[in-house]
XYZ file of C-alpha atoms in Angstrom:
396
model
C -9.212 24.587 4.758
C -6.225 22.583 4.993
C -3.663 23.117 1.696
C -4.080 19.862 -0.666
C -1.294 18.847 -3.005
C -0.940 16.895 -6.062
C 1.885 15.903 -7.432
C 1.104 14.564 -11.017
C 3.307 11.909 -12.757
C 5.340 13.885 -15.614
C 7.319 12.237 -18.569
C 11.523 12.682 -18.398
C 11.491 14.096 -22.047
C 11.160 17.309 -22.928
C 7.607 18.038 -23.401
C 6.503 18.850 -27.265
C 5.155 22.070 -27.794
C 5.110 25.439 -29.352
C 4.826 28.644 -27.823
C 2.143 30.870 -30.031
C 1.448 33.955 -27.391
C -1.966 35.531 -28.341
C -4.635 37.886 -27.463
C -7.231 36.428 -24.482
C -10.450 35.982 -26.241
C -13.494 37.581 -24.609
C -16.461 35.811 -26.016
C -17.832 32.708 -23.526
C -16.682 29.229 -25.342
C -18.557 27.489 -23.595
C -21.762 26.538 -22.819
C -22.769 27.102 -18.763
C -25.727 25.414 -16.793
C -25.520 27.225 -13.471
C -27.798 28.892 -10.780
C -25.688 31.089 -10.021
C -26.462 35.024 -11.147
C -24.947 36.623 -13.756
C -23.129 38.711 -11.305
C -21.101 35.693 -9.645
C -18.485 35.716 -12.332
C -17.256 38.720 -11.292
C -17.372 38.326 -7.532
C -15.793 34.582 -7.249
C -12.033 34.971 -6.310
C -11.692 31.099 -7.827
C -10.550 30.526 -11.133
C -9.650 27.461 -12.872
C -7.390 27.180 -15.527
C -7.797 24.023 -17.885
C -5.208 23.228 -20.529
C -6.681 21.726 -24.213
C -5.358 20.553 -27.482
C -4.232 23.936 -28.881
C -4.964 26.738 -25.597
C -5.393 27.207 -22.371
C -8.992 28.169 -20.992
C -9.464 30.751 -17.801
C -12.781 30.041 -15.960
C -14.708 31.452 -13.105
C -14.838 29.080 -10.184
C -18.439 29.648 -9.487
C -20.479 29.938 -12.659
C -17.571 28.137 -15.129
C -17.963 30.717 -17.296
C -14.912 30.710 -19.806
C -13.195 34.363 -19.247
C -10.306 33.703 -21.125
C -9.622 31.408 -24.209
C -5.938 31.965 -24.891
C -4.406 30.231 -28.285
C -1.048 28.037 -26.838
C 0.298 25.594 -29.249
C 1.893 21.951 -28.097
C 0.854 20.011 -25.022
C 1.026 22.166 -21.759
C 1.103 21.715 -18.615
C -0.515 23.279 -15.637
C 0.634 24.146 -12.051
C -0.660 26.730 -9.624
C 2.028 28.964 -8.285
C 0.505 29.101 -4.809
C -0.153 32.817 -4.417
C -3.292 32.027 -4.865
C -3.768 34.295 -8.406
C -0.972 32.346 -10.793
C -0.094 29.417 -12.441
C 2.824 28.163 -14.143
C 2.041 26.816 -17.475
C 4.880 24.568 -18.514
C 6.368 24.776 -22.085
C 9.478 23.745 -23.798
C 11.122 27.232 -22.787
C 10.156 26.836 -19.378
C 7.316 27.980 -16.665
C 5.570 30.742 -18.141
C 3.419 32.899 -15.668
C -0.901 32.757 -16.448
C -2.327 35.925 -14.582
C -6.184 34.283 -13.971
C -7.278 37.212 -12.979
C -8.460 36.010 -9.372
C -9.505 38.324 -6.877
C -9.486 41.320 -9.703
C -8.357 41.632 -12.828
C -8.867 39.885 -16.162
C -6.751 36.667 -17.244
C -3.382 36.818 -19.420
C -1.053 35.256 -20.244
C 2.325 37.417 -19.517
C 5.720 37.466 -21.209
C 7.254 36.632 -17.556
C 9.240 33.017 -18.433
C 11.284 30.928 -15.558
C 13.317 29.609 -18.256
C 14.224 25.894 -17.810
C 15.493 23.212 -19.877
C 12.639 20.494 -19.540
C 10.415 21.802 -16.707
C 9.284 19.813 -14.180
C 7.682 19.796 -11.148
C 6.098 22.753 -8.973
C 6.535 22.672 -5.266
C 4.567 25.217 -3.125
C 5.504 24.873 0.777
C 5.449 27.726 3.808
C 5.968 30.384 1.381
C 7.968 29.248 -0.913
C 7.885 27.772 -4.596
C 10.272 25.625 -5.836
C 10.954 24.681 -9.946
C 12.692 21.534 -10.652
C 14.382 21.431 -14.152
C 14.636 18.154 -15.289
C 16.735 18.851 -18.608
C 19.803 20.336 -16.133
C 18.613 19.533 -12.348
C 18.727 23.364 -11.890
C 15.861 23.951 -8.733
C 15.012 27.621 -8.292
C 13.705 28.954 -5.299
C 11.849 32.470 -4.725
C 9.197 33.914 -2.398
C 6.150 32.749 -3.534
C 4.174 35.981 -2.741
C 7.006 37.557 -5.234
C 5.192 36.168 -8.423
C 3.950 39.040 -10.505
C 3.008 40.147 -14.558
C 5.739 42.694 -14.432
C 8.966 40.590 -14.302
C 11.040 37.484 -12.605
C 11.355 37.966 -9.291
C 14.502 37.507 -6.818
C 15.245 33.679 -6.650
C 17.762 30.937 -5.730
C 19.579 28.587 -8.008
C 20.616 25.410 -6.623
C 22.238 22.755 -8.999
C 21.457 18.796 -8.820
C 24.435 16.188 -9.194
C 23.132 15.317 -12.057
C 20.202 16.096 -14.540
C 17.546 14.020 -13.997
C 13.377 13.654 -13.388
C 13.113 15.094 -9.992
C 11.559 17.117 -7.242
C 12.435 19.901 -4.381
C 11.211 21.181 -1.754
C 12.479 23.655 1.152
C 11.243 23.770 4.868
C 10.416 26.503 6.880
C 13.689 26.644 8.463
C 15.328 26.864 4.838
C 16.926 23.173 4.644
C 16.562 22.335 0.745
C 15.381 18.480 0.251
C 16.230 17.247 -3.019
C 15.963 14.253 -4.878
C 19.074 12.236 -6.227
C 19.347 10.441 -9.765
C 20.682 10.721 -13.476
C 18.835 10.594 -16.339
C 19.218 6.785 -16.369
C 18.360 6.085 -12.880
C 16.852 8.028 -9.841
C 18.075 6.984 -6.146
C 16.643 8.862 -3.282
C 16.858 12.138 -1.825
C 19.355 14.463 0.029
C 19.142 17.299 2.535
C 21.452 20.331 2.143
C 21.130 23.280 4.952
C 20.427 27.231 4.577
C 24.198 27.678 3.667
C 23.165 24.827 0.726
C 25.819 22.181 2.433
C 24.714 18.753 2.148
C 24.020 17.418 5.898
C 22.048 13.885 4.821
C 21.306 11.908 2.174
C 19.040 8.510 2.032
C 19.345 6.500 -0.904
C 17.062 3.727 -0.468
C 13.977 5.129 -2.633
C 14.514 3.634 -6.199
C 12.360 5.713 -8.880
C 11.695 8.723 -6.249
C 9.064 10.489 -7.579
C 6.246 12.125 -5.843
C 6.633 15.017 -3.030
C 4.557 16.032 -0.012
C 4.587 17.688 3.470
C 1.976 16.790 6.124
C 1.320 17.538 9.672
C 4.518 19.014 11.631
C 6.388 19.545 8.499
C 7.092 15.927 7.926
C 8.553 15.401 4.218
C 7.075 11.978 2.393
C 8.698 11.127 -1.001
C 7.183 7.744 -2.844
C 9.738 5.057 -4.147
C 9.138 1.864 -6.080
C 9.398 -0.105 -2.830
C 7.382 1.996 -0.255
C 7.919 5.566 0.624
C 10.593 7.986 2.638
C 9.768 10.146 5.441
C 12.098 12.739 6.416
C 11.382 14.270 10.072
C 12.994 15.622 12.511
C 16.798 15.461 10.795
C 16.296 11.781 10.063
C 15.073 10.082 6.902
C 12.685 6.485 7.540
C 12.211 4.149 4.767
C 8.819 3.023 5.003
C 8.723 -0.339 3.019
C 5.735 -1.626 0.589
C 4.187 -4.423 1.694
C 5.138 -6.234 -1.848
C 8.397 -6.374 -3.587
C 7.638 -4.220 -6.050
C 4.749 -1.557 -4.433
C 5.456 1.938 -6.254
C 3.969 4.830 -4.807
C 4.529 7.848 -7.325
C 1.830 10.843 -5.978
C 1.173 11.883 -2.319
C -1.924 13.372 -1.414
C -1.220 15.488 2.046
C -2.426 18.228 3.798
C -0.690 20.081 6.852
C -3.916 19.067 8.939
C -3.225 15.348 9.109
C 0.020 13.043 9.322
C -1.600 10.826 7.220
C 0.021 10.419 3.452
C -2.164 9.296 0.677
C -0.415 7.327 -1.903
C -1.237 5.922 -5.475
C -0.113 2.189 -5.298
C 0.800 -0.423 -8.142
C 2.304 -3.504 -7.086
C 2.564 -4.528 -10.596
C 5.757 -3.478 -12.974
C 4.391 -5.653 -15.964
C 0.459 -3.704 -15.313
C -0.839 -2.221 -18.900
C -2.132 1.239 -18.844
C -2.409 3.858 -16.209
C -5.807 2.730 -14.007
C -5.028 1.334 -10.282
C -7.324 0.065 -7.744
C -5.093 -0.275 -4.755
C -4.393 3.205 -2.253
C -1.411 3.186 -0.057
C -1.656 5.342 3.302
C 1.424 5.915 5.240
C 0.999 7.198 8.876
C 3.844 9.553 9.218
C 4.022 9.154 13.672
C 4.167 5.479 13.511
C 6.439 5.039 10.452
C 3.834 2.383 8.606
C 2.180 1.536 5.626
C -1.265 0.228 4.816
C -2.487 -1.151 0.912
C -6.128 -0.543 0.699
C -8.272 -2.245 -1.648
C -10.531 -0.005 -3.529
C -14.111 -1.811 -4.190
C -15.047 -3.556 -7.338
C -14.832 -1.924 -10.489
C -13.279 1.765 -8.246
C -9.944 2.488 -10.706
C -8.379 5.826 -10.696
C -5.078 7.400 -12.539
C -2.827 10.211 -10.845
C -5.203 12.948 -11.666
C -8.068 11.634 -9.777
C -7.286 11.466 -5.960
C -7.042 14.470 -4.122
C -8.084 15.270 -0.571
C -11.171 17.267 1.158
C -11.667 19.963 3.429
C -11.952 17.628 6.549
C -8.815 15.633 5.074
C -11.196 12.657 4.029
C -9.682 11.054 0.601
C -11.829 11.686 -2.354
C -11.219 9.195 -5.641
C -12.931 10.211 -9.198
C -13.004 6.463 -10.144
C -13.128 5.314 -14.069
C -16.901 3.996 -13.302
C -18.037 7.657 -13.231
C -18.450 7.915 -9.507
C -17.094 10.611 -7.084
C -15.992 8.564 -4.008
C -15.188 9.529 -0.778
C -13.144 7.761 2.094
C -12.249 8.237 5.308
C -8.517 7.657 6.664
C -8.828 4.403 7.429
C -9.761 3.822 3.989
C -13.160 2.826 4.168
C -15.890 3.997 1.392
C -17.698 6.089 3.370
C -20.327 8.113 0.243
C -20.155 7.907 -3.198
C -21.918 10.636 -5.754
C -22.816 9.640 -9.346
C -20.870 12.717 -11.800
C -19.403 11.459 -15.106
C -19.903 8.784 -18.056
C -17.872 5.926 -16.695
C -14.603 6.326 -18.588
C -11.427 4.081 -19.731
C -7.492 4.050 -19.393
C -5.625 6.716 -21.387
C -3.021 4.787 -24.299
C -0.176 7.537 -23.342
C -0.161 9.620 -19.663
C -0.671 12.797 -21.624
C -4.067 11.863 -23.044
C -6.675 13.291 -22.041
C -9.179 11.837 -19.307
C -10.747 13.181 -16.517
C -9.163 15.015 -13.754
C -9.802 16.256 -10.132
C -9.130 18.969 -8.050
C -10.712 20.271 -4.724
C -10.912 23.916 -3.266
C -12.674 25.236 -0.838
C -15.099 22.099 0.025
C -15.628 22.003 -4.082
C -14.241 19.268 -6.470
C -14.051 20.053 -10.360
C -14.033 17.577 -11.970
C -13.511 17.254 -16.052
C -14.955 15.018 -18.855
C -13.014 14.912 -21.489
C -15.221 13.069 -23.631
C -18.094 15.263 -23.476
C -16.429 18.468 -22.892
C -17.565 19.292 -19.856
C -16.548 20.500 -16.472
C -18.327 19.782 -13.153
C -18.318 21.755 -10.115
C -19.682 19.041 -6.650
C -20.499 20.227 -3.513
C -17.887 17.989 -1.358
C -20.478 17.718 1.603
C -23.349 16.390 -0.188
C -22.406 15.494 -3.820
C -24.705 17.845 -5.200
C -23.340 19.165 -8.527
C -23.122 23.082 -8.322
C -22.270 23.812 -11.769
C -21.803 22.064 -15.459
C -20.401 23.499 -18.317
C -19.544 22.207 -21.942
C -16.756 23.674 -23.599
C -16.033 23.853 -27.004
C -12.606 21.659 -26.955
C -12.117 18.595 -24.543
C -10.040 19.627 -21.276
C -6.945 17.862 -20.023
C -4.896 19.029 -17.432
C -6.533 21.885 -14.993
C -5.063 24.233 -11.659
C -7.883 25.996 -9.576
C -6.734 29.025 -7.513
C -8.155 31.193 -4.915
């Protein structure tokens, strides 16, 4: 299975919420159409958290059963932490650990707090994860594995220039990349070694945002002009075929060298739906804009890639649809009520994620969360839950 990552677009401000900590409720809220036995809950090492207006809710991964409704005031975000158990759930004190319970265990929410001014972004890469805080450009590194209920664990603080929207990641070898940019403007990115000494710097990627490592280790970062590969010691601007072509997501795995990109070639474009997919092949340095058919629209929560590194694309006509690297339709699979453009990025709409061969996908506007079988499009699981999802992390 290679390792899929989405990088979601996040505002600059500070996100508005409240922290209320409360008990995890027991009692099922919601309602579960599944074949599997009642016994699967509490075998499946997959849980997926979903955020909603007011809580958080912990589900099994094979039956969607809800095993943990926890009370969380404010609009939250969700991340997983990449040790396969946790995820960071993002408040205005910082990343606060959610203990889902996978493997063993039930869920919680624990009193362990990253505390950052504005969090950002999650990066999870060769055994590492790596907080960006937007409010100070403070990034703080740890072993990944190191993530527990019981406490913060031994980390790394490395300061930004300047405060600013941005992302980090560090490579096996320890070399930090890091983007560059204020709070007014954000430029490119910059490479500093183990002993944290700058050794590069490329800016020539206006509005970096967006992180990603594919086959061989090779770093991609999107820009509003194309995207930046960093391999080998040397950074490549890839340029967008338009003027203006931002690519803001990557969708990678460390199976292929192929980048997955959202693309909008349009600054003046209303709302958040695009029909165009960029793919940058990271060997030869170049960029393709694929077309997505007729009436196909997606936002930054609904492209993620599959176990065989195929590109999957929950589009706004309802329609799970699957592609190939050359960006050719290749299936499509019938899941949701065809759906429209959120007003604001934070409302919600429906999302994807894939694990293990398995995409959940959420409605929103019914309440529901879908479990497909990748392969065939056969839809393993539904369940309707008692407050519309938004945001959602599966682990395993």
């Amino acid at each position: 299975m290679p390792r899929t990552t989405h990088y979601r677009l996040a505002g600059g401000a500070a996100i508005a919420a409240t922290l209320l900590l409360a008990g995890c409720a027991s009692s099922p809220g919601a309602t579960t159409e599944s074949t599997a036995t009642p016994d699967a809950a509490a075998a499946s090492d997959t849980r997926v958290t979903l955020t909603y207006d007011g809580g958080l809710y912990v589900l099994d991964g094979e039956t969607l059963d809800v095993l943990a409704d926890i009370p969380l005031a404010g609009f939250n975000r969700v991340n997983t932490a990449g040790d396969g158990r946790h995820v960071f759930v993002t408040t205005t004190d910082g990343f606060q650990v959610l203990d889902t319970g996978a493997g063993a265990g039930e869920p919680e929410l624990t009193d362990v707090l990253f505390r950052a001014v504005e969090a950002g972004h999650v990066v999870k890469h060769e055994g590492k994860t790596v907080l960006f805080a937007d409010g100070t450009g403070d990034i703080t590194i740890f072993d990944t594995d190191a993530v527990t209920n019981d406490g913060l664990p031994e980390s790394e603080t490395v300061a930004s220039e300047a405060a600013h929207h941005g992302v980090a990641i560090e490579l096996a070898d320890g070399t930090l990349l890091s983007t560059i940019g204020t709070s007014e403007a954000r430029t490119g990115v910059r490479v500093l070694d183990e002993s944290r000494t700058e050794t590069a710097r490329n800016e020539e990627c206006p509005s970096v945002h967006g992180e990603g490592t594919v086959k061989g280790e090779v770093a991609v970062f999107g820009c509003s002009d194309g995207v930046l590969v960093y391999a080998d010691g040397e950074f490549t601007k890839v340029a967008a075929p338009d003027a203006y072509g931002r690519t803001g997501n990557a969708y990678v795995t460390d199976t292929s060298s192929l980048m997955v990109g959202d693309y909008n070639s349009n600054p003046d474009s209303e709302g958040y739906l695009l029909s165009k997919l960029a793919l940058v092949d990271t060997e030869t340095k170049t960029m393709q804009v694929v077309d997505l058919p007729e009436g196909v629209e997606y936002t930054w929560r609904d492209v993620a890639r599959g176990p065989s590194d195929e590109i999957l694309v929950l589009s706004a006509d309802g329609s799970l649809y699957v592609l190939d690297e050359t960006g050719a339709v290749t299936d499509s699979y019938p899941v949701i009520e065809a759906w429209e453009s959120p007003v604001e990025w934070q409302d919600a709409h429906p999302a994807l994620s894939v694990v293990d061969g398995v995409a959940y996908v959420t409605e929103p506007a019914a309440k529901k969360i879908h479990a497909i079988d990748v392969a065939t499009g056969e839809i393993l699981t539904s369940a309707t839950l008692d407050a519309a999802p938004n945001e959602i992390a599966v682990v395993n």
